[in-house]
XYZ file of C-alpha atoms in Angstrom:
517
model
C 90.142 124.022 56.351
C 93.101 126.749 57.594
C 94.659 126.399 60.875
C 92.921 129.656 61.830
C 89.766 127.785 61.180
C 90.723 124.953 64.022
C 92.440 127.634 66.566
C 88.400 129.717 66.010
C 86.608 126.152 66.007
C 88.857 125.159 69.780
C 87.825 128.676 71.087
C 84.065 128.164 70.385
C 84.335 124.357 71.873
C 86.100 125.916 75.148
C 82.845 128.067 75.304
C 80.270 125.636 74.446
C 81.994 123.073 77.086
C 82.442 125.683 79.905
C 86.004 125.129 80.414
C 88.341 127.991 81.514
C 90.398 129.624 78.923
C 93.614 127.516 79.974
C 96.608 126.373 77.898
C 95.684 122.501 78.585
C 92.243 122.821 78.222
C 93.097 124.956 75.153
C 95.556 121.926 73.522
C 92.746 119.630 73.823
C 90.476 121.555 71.930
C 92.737 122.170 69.572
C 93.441 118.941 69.085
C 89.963 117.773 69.013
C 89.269 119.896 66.338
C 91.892 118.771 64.433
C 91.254 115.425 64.456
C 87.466 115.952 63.479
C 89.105 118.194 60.187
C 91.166 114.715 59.609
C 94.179 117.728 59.753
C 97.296 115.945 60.916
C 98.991 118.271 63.780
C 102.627 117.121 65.176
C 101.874 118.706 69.002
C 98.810 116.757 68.884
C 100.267 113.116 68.508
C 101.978 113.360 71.397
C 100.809 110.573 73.414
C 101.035 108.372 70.402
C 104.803 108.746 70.076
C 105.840 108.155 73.415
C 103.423 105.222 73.930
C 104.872 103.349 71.067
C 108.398 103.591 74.036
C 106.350 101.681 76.614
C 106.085 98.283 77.169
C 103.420 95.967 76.827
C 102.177 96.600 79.917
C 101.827 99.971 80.302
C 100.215 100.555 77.033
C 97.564 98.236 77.711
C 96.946 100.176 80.900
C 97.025 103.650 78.826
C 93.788 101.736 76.537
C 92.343 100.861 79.610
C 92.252 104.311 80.960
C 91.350 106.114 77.541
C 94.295 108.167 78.070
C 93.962 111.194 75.208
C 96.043 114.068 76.139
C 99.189 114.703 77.413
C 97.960 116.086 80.593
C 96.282 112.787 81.184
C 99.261 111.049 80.052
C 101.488 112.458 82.611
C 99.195 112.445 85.417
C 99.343 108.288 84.503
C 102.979 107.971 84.587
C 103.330 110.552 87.719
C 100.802 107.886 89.271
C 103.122 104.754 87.960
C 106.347 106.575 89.462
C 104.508 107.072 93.208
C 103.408 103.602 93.001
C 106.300 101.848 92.227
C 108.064 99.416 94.346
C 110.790 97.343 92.987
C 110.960 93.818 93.046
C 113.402 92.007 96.145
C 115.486 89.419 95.085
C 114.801 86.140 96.550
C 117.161 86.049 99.501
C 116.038 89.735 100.704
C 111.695 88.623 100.417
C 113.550 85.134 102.181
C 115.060 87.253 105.018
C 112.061 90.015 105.272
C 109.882 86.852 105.364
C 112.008 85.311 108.567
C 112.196 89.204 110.250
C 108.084 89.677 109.652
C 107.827 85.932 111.879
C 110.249 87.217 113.795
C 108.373 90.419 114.560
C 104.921 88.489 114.755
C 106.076 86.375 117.640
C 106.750 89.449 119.342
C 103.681 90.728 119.351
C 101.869 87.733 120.704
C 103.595 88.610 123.878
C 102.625 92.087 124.272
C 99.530 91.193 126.383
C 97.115 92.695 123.410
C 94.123 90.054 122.897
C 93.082 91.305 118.746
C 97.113 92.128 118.611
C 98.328 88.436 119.442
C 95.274 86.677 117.603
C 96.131 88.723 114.348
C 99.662 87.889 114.611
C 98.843 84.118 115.310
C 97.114 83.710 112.063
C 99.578 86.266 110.269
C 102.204 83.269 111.741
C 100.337 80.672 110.403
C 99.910 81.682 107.239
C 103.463 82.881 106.564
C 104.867 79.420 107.593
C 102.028 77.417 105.301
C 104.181 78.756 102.281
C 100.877 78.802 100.228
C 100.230 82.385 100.978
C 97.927 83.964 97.846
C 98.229 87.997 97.493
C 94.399 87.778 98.354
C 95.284 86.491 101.965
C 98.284 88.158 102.667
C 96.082 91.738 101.738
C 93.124 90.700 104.001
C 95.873 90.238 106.816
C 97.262 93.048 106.165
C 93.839 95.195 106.281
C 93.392 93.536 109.734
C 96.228 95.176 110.428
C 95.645 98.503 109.031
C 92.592 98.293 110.874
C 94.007 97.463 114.030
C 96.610 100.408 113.427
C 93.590 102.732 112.656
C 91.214 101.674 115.473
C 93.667 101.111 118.229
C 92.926 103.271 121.276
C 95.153 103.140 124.341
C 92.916 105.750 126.171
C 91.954 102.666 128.983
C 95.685 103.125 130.529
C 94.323 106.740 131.679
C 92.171 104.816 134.200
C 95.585 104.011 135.777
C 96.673 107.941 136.422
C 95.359 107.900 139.968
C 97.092 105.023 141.098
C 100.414 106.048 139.494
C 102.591 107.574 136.496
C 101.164 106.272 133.268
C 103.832 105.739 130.605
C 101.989 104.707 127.508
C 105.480 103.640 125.620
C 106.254 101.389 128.355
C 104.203 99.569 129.788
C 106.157 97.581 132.669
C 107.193 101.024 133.717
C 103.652 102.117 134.391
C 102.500 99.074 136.248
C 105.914 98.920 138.576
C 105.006 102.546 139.157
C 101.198 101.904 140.466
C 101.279 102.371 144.134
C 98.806 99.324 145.003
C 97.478 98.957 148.654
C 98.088 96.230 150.793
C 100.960 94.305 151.336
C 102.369 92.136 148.700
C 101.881 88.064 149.084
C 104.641 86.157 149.730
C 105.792 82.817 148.853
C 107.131 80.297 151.199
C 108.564 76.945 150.652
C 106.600 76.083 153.838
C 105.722 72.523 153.605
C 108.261 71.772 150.166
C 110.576 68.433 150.264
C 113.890 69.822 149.677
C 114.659 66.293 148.825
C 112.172 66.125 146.120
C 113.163 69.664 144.455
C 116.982 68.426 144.662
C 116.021 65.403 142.338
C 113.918 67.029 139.731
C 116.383 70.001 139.663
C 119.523 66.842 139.276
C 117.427 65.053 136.500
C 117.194 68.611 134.887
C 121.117 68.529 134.187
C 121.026 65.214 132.302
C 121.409 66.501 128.561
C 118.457 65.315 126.572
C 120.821 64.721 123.631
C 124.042 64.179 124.340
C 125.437 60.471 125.722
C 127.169 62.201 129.289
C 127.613 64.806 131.555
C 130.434 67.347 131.930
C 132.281 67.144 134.873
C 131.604 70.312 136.151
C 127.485 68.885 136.193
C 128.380 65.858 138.044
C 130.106 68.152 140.378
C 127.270 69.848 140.997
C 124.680 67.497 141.159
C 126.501 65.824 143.601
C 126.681 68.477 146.235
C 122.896 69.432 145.783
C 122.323 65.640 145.789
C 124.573 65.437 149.321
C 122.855 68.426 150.849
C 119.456 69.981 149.278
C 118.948 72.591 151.948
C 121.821 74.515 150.324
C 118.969 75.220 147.541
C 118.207 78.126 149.886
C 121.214 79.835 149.836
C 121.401 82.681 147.416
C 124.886 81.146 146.640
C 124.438 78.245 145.130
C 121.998 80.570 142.160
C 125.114 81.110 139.903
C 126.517 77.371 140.379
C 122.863 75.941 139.094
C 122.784 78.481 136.059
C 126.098 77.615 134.920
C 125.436 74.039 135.173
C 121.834 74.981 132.800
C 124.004 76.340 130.212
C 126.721 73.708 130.514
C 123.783 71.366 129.882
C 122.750 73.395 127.163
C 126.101 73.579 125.645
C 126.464 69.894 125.511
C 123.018 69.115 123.755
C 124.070 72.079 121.071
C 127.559 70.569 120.484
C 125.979 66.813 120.162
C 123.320 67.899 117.788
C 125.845 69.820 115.522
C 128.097 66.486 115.403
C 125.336 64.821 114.374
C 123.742 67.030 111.965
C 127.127 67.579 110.346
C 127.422 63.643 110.255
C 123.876 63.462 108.345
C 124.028 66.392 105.973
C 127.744 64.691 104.651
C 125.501 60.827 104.594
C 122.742 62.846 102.438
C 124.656 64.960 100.174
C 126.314 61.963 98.444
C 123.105 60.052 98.842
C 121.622 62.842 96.852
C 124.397 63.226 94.426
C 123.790 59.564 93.499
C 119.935 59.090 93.332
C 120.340 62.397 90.504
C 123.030 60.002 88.968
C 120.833 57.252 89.312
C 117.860 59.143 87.581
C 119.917 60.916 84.743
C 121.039 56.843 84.079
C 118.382 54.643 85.091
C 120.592 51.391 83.354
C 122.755 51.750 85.879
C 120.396 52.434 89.278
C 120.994 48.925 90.460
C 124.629 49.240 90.916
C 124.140 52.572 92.168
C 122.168 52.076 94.983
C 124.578 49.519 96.118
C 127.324 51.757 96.532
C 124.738 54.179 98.463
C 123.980 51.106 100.351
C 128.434 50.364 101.176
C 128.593 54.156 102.190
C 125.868 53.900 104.925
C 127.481 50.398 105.959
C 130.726 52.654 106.213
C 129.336 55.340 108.876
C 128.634 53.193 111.128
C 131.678 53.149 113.305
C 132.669 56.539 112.817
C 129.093 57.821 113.872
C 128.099 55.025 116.296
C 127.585 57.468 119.248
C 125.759 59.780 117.260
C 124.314 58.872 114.010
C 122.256 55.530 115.260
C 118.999 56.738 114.443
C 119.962 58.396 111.593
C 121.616 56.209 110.269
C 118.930 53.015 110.559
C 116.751 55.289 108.878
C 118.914 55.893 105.977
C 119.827 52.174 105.467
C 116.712 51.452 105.409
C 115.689 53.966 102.754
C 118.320 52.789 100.403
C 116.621 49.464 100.942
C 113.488 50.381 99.931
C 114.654 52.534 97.228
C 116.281 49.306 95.375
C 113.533 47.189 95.190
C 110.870 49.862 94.155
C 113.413 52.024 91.425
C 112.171 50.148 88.165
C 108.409 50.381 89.613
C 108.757 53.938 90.410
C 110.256 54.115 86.621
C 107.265 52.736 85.153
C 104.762 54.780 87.201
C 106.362 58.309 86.106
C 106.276 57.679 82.105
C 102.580 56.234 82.737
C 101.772 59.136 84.383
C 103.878 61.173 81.978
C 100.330 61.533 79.806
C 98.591 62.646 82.986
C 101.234 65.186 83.841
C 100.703 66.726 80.505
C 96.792 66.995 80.810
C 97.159 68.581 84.479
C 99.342 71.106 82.083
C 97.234 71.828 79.604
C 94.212 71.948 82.508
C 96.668 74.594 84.240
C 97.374 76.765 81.332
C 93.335 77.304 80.225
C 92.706 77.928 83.919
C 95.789 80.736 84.237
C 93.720 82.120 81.348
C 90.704 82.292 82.847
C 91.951 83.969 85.525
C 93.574 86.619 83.509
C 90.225 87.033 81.627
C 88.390 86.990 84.919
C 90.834 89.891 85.996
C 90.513 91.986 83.416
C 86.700 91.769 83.979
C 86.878 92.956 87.361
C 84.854 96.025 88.287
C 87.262 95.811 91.669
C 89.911 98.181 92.881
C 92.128 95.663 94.547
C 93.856 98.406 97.055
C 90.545 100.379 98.262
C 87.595 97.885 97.382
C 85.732 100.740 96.000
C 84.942 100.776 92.180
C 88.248 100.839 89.905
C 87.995 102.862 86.628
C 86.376 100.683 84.140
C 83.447 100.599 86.638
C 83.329 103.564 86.667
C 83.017 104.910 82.929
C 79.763 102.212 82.741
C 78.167 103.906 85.575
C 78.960 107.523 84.301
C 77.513 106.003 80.750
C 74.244 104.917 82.503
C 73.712 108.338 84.160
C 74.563 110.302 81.222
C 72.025 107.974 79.108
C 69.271 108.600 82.015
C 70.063 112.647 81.546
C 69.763 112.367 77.755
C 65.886 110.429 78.239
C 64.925 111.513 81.392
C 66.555 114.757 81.642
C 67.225 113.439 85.965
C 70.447 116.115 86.388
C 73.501 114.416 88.300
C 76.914 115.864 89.763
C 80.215 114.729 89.900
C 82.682 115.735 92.716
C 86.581 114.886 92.372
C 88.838 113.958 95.338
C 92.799 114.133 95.507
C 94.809 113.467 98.802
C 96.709 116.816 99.621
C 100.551 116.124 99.651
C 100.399 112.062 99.205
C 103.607 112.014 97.407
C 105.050 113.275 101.384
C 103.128 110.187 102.705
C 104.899 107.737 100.792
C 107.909 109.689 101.013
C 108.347 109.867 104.830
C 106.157 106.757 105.917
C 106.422 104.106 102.724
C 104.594 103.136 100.521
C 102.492 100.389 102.664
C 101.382 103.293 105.010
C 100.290 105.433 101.518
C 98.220 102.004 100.616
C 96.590 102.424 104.732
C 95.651 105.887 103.608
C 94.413 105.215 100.722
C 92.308 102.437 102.277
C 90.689 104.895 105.124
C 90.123 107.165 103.229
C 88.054 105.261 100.631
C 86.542 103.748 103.740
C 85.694 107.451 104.297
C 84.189 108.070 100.930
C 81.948 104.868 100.832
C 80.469 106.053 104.641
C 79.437 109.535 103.488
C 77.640 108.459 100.334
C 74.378 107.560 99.791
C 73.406 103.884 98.435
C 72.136 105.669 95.137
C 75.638 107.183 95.021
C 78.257 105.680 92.988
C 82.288 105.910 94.747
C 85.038 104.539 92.841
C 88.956 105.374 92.526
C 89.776 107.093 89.403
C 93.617 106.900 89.859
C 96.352 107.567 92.255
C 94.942 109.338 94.705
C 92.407 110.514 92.446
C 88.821 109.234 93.725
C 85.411 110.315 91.817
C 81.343 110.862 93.436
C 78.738 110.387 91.317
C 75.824 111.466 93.144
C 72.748 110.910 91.791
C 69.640 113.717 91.577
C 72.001 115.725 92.750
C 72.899 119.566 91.854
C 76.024 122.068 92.877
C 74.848 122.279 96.349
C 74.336 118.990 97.329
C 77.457 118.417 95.670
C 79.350 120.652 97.681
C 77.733 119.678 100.988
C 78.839 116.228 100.533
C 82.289 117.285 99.546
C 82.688 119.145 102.996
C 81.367 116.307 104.908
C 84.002 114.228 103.493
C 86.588 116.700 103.864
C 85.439 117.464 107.448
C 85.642 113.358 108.117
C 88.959 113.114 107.109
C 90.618 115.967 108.818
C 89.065 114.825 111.982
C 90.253 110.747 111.361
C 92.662 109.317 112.714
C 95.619 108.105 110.540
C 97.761 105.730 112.514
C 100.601 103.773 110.885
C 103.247 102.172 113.127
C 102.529 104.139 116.266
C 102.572 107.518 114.143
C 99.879 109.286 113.397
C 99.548 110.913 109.624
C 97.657 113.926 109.066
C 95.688 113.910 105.877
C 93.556 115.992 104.511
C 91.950 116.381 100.648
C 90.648 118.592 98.388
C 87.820 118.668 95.924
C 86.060 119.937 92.891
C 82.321 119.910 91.981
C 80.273 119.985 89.114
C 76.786 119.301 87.850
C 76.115 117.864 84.447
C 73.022 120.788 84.075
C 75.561 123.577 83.369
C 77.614 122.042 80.873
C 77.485 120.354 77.189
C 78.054 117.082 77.789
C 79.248 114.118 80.248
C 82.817 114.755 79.570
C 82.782 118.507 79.998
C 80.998 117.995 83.271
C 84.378 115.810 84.448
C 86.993 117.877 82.877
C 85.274 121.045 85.021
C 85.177 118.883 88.346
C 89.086 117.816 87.672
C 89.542 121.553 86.851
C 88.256 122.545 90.053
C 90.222 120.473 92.049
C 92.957 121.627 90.237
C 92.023 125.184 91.506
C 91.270 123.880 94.734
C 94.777 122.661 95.599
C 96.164 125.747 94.056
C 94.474 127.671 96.516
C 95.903 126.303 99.481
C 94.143 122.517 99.695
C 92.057 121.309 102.188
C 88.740 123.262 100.402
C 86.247 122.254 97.820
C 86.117 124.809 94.827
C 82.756 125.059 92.299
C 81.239 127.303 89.957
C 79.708 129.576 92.026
């Protein structure tokens, strides 16, 4: 067979198909045609030769997705590149970790019920330090959904009363012109006596062995004369004594913790001594047991506590050494089963995963899923000859979204609008993300025009949602392309038009659903 032959074969497959007369379209049928001659043709190995550069990884995602052509194959990478998001070193997750708390503990005082109960748990779970990527993403879709939902419209009720500043919200209610006059509160029938003592006992440090001098000084002249609590005066004496007090209990506590950490350090450096040479843990312990002795008049004031504790540990830690010795090589076997019992279960769940019919991000159906499903359809065409269509989505401009915004608000997106998707269809209707941004319909007894009317419902839906990430709100809108498996040659043609619609679609301007008319 000639070359001629294939370029005359592609042409009448183009044709038979339905596909427009397009250089891509035209490669792959060139291709195909090759391949079924058994002709080997450079331009057509492609995607071979630069898979072979990937790693591991990546080419078991390319088998996954069946990817054939080059025009799949760099729609897969351009998806890799917009998802990417490189991995923090320790410290930075460390310190992001610490600022998310941080941030959480704000919002519990921002007088927001759902806000304050989300960030409780969101607390909770961030300081259990057993956090699974399963529970931090259903957090963070509680979130999202928060975000999404959130409607400050009930601070309108407020207008006649008053300027309404919706970014601030202690200017708006200082601004409400209330009737009435405001309650006041008197000290009428408060001991002075009694409020001079408890405010006195207040300026005892709760750490430190004595008071400053300037507290006593204080103390005393409440303590002489309480009714000079009413003087507006004596305001700035009490708050420097607070913070006196305050500096104390801070300076006491560092002493101390600076005493402990130097105690601990060597008594660490000695029990991994002790371990590394376990003939000589006897002897060892006893010189732990001569450098606590040794603290205890330099640290007297400070380390008491502490330091019982400690002695006490050492103690303990020389009579139960050669037990604790014994236990740890007769558990040694046990260890090694719990290993073993680890390892088959961390390959179970990898087995389990790549099972999984699941898009992690959107819930919908992930890929895999969603060849079966086209499969079954296509079988019930071939018997039962029940006609189907297939409409392709694609989020106009999400590259911009994760440009401007991040790549968590692209995920939110993504998660609405799949939220979106699964709302509009029917329960005989199959939803699933095909990639990206990429979603696929399968609709079910369903021909051009159905197809189409679904596809502008959706569209409709999702320029009239509300995106909200971070008090900004993100427009989005999509396009789409429709086909029905009646006017073409086979499943795959019928999903090659619908891509090559939406293709057209966002070529014409986006936002619009294109079909053959």
């Amino acid at each position: 067979m000639t070359v001629q032959t294939i370029i005359n074969n592609a042409i009448k497959r183009l044709k038979a198909e339905g596909k427009l007369f397009t250089p891509d379209f035209y490669a792959e049928a060139f291709c195909k045609e090759a391949e079924r001659a058994k002709m080997s043709i450079e331009d057509c190995n492609h995607v071979e030769k630069f898979k072979d550069i990937l790693n591991k990884d990546l080419q078991k995602d390319l088998k996954n997705y069946r990817i054939k052509t080059m025009n799949e194959f760099v729609r897969f990478l351009i998806s890799k590149l917009n998802r990417a998001n490189p991995t923090q070193c320790s410290e930075t997750l460390e310190a992001q970790t610490l600022f998310t708390k941080r941030l959480l503990q704000v919002i519990t005082v921002l007088h927001n019920k759902e806000a304050t109960e989300i960030a409780q748990e969101s607390i909770r779970l961030l300081e259990s330090g057993v956090a699974s990527p399963k529970a931090l993403d259903e957090l963070r879709q509680r979130w999202v959904n928060f975000l999404t939902n959130y409607d400050d419209s009930f601070l309108e009720k407020l207008e006649a009363l008053g300027e309404v500043d919706k970014s601030d919200l202690k200017a708006t209610v200082e601004s409400l012109q209330l009737s009435g006059a405001a309650q006041t509160v008197t000290t009428e029938g408060v001991d002075p006596k009694k409020v001079a003592q408890l405010l006195i006992a207040s300026f005892v440090p709760s750490i430190a062995s004595s008071v400053n001098d300037d507290i006593a000084t204080i103390s005393q002249k409440i303590k002489e004369n309480p009714e000079i609590l009413d003087d507006d005066s004596i305001e700035k004496e009490i708050k420097s004594a607070i913070a006196l007090r305050i500096a104390l209990d801070k300076e006491s506590v560092k002493e101390m913790v600076a005493s402990i950490d130097g105690v601990l350090d060597k008594l660490s450096l000695r029990l991994i001594d002790m371990i590394e040479s376990s003939d000589n843990s006897n002897a060892e312990i006893q010189k732990i047991k001569k450098e606590l002795e040794s603290y205890t008049e330099a640290s007297e004031i400070n380390f008491k506590i502490a330091h019982k504790k400690l002695f006490t540990i050492a103690i303990a830690l020389e009579e139960n050494t050669q037990l604790l010795s014994r236990d740890l090589k007769c558990h040694n076997a046990d260890v090694e089963a719990l290993s073993k019992k680890v390892k088959k279960l961390e390959a179970e769940l990898e087995a389990a995963k790549k099972e999984s019919k699941e898009d992690f991000l959107t819930k919908l159906y992930n890929k895999r899923a969603l060849d079966e499903f086209l499969d079954l359809k296509e079988a019930e065409y071939q018997r039962y000859n029940r006609n189907y269509s297939i409409v392709m989505f694609d989020l106009d401009h999400f590259k911009n979204v994760n440009d401007t915004y991040g790549h968590e608000a692209g995920d939110a997106v993504l998660s609405a609008f799949a939220k979106i998707l699964k709302k509009e269809a029917r329960s005989v209707d199959v939803v699933g993300r095909f990639g990206g941004e990429e979603f696929l319909a399968l609709l079910s007894n369903t021909d051009t025009k159905g197809g189409v009317t679904f596809a502008k419902k959706v569209l409709k839906h999702v320029e009239k949602a509300r995106f909200i990430y971070k008090g900004n709100r993100i427009n989005v809108t999509s396009s789409a392309g429709v086909s029905e498996r009646a006017r073409h040659a086979s499943l795959q043609a019928t999903i090659n038009s619908a891509d090559e619609y939406l293709y057209i679609a966002k070529k014409n301007g986006r936002n619009r659903v294109e079909y053959r008319r």
